[in-house]
Short mmCIF file of C-alpha atoms in Angstrom, two decimals:
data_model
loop_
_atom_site.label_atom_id
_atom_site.label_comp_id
_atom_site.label_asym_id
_atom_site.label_seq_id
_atom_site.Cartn_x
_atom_site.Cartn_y
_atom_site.Cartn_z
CA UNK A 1083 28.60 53.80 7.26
CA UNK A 1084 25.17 54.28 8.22
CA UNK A 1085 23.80 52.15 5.54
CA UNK A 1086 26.50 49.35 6.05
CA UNK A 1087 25.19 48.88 9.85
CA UNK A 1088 21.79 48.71 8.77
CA UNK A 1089 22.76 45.92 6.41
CA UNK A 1090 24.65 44.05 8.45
CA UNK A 1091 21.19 44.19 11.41
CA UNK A 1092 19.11 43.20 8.41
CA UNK A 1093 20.96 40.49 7.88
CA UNK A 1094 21.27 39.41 11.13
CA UNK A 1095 17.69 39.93 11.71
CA UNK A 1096 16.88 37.38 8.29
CA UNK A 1097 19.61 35.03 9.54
CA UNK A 1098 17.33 34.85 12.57
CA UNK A 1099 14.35 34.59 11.34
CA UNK A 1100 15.49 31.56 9.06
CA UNK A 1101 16.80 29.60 12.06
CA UNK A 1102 13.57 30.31 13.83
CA UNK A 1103 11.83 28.82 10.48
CA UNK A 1104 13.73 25.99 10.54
CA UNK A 1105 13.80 25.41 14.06
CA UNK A 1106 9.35 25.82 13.75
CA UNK A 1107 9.69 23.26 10.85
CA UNK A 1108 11.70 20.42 13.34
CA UNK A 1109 8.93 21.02 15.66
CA UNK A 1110 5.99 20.62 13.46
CA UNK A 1111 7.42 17.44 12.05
CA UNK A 1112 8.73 15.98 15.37
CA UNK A 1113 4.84 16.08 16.26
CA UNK A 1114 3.18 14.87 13.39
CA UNK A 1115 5.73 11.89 13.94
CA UNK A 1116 5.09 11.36 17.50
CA UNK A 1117 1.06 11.55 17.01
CA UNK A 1118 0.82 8.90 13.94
CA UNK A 1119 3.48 6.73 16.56
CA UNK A 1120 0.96 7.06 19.21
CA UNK A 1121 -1.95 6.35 16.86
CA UNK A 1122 -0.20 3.20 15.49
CA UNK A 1123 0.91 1.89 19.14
CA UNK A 1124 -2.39 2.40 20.30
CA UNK A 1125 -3.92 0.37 16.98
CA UNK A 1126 -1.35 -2.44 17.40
CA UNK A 1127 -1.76 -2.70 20.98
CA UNK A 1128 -5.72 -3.10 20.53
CA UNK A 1129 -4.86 -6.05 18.16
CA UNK A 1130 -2.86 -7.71 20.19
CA UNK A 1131 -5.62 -7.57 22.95
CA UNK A 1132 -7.75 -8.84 20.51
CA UNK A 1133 -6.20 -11.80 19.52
CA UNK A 1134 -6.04 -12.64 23.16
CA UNK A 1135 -9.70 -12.49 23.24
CA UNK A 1136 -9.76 -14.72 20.67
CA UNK A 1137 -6.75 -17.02 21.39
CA UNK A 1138 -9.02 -17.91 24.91
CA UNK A 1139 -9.89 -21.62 24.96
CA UNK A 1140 -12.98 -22.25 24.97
CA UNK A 1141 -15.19 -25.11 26.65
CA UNK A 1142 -16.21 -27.76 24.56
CA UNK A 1143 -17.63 -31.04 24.72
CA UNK A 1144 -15.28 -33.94 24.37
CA UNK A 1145 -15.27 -35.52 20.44
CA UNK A 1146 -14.64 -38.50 19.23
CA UNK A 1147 -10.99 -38.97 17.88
CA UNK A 1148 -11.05 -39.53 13.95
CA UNK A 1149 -8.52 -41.66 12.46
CA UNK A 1150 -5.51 -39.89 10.92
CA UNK A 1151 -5.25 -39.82 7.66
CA UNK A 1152 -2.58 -41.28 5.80
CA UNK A 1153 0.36 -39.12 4.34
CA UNK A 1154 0.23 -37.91 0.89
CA UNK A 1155 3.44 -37.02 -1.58
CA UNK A 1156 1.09 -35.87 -4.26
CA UNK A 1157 -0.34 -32.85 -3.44
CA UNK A 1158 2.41 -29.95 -1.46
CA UNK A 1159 1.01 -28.20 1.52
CA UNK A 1160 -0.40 -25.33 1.12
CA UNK A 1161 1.67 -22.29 1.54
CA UNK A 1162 1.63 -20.52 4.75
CA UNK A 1163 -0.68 -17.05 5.08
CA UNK A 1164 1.50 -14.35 6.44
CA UNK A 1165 0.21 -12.63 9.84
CA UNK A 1166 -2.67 -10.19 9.06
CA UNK A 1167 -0.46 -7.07 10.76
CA UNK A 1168 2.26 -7.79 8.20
CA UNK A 1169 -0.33 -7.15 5.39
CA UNK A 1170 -1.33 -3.87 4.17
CA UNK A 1171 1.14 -1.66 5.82
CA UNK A 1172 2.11 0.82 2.68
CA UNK A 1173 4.98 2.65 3.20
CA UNK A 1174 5.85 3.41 6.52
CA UNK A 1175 7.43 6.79 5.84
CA UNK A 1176 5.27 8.40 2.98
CA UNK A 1177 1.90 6.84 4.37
CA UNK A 1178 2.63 8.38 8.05
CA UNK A 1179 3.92 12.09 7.15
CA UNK A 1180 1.27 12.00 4.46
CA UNK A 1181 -1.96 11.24 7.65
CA UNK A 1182 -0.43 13.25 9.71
CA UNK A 1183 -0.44 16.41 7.61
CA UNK A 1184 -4.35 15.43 7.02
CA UNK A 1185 -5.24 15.20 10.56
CA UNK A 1186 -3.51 18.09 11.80
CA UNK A 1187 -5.90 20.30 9.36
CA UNK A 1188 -9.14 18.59 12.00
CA UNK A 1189 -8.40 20.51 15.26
CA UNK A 1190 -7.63 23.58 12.63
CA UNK A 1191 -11.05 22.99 12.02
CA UNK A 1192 -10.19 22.98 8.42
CA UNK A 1193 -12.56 20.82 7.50
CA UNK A 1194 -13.22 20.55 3.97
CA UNK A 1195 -9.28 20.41 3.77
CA UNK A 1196 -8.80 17.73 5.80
CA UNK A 1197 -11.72 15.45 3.96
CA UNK A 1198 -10.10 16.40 0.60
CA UNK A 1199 -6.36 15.80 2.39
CA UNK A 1200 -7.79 12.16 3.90
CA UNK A 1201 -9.33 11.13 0.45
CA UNK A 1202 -6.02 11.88 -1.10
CA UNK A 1203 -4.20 9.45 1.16
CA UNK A 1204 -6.96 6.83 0.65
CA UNK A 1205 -6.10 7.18 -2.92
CA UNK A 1206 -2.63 6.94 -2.77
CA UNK A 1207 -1.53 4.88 -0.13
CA UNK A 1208 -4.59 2.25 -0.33
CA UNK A 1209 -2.48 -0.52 1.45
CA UNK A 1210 -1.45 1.47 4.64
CA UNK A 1211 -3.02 0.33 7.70
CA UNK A 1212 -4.20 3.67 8.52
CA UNK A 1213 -6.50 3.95 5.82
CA UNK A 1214 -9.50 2.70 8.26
CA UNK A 1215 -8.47 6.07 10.68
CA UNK A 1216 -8.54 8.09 7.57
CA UNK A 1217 -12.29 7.21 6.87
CA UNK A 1218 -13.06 7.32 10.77
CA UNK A 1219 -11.71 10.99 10.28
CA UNK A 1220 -13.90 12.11 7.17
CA UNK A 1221 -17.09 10.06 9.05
CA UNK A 1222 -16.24 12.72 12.31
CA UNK A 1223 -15.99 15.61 9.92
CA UNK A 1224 -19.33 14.67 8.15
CA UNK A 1225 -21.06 14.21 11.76
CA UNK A 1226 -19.76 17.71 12.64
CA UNK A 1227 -21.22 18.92 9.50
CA UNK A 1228 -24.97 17.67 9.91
CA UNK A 1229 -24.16 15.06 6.98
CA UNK A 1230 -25.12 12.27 8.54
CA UNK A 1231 -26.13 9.68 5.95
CA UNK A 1232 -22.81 10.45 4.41
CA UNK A 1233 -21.14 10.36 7.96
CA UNK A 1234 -22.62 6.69 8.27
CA UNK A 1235 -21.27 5.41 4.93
CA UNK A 1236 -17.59 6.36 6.48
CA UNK A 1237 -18.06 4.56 9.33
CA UNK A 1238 -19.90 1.77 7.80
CA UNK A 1239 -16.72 1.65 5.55
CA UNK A 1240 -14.89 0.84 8.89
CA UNK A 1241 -16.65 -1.66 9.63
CA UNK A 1242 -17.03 -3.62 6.81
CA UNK A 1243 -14.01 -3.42 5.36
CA UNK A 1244 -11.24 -2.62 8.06
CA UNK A 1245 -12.26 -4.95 11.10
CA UNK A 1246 -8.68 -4.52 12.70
CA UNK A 1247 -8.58 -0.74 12.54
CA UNK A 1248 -7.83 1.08 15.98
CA UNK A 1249 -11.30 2.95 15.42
CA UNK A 1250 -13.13 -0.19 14.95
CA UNK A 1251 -14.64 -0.08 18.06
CA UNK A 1252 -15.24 4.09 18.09
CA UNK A 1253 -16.94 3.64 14.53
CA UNK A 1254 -19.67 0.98 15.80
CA UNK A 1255 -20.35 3.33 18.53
CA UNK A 1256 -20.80 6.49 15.94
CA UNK A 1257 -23.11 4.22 14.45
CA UNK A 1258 -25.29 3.56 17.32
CA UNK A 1259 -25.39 7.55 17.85
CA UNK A 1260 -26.59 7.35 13.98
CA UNK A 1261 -29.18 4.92 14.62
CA UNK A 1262 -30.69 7.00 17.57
CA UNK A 1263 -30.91 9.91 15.93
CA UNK A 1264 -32.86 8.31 12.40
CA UNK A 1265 -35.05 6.93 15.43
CA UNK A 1266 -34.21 3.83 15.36
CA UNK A 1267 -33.56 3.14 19.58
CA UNK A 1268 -33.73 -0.97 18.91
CA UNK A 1269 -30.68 -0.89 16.29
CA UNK A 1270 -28.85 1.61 18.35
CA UNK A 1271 -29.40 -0.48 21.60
CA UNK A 1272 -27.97 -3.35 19.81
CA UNK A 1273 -25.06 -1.92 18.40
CA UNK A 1274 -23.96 -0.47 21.72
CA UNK A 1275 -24.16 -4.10 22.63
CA UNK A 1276 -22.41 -5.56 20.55
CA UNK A 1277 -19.37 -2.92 21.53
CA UNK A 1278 -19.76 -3.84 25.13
CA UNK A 1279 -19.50 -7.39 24.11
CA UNK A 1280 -17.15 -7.45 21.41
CA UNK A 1281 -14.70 -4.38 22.47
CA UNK A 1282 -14.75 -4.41 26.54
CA UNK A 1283 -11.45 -3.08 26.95
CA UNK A 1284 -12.06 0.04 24.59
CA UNK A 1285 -12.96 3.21 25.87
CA UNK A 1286 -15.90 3.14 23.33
CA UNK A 1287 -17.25 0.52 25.32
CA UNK A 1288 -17.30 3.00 28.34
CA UNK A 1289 -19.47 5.21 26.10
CA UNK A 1290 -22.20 2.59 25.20
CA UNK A 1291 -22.42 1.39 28.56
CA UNK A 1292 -23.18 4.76 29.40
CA UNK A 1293 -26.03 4.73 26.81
CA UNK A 1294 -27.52 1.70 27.55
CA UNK A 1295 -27.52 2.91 31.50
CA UNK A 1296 -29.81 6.16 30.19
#
């Protein structure tokens, strides 16, 4: 009898413990959803600022009209490019569980996990739009590490070849703090510029005002 009650709590006690699993595993995946949503709002909504930027008319001396040109049946017009947001997206399930998991291992200060974890989604989801905040991730791990030359390639890899990444703006100003500390104060000085001018609305900007103000 004795050993029938003691089954019976051990199985209660497992039943437990799996609901309490369970119920751990909703919450872990309820937040890696609701960070990569933030991170994605916060990317498109940076865009769309940007496009306003650029959508400003600007003043311009009046020019002289040309005449049309005449209609021509020959040739078809060319096909319409599709909006640059629209391009490059990946899967919007696999990509976003599979960043999420990779960032979560940076405030674990996992770090050599998380580079290996944000190289794997580079390689596998090469068309999602958060491939620029995967490098921006590995350049911040690098920094923390002392590596900087390798640190500057990641951002530089921002730069270059992700212009309308959501850590555009933070990876110019990571490479101003590079430049000042090879010793180069005119490069930094100019790329902290350039974020003021080209990013004023992004909180980077707040940081290289601050530097320029030193």
């Amino acid at each position: 009898m004795q050993m029938e009650q003691l089954q019976q709590e051990l199985a209660t006690l497992r039943n437990r413990v799996e609901q309490q699993e369970r119920a751990l595993s909703r919450m872990q995946e309820e937040q890696r959803n609701r960070y990569v949503d933030l991170d994605e709002r916060a990317q498109e909504h940076s865009r769309r600022l940007n496009q306003l930027e650029q959508a400003r008319p600007a003043a311009q001396p009046a020019t002289p009209r040309t005449p049309a040109q005449p209609a021509t049946t020959n040739n078809p017009a060319p096909a319409s490019q599709p909006p640059a947001a629209v391009l490059g997206q990946g899967d919007a399930g696999s990509d976003r569980d599979a960043y999420a998991r990779a960032y979560e291992l940076v405030p674990a200060r996992r770090f050599d996990e998380a580079v290996t974890a944000f190289q794997n989604f580079i390689r596998q989801h090469p068309e999602s739009r958060l491939v620029g905040n995967a490098y921006y991730w590995i350049g911040e791990i690098y920094m923390a590490q002392n590596r900087t030359q390798d640190a500057e390639k990641m951002f530089d890899a921002v730069v270059r070849r992700y212009p309308d990444s959501f850590k555009i703006a933070d990876s110019k100003y990571k490479l101003g703090l590079i430049y000042a500390r090879y010793g180069d104060e005119r490069k930094a000085r100019e790329t902290m510029e350039a974020i003021v001018r080209d990013h004023p609305r992004e909180p980077a900007a707040d940081l290289a005002r601050a530097y320029l103000q030193r």
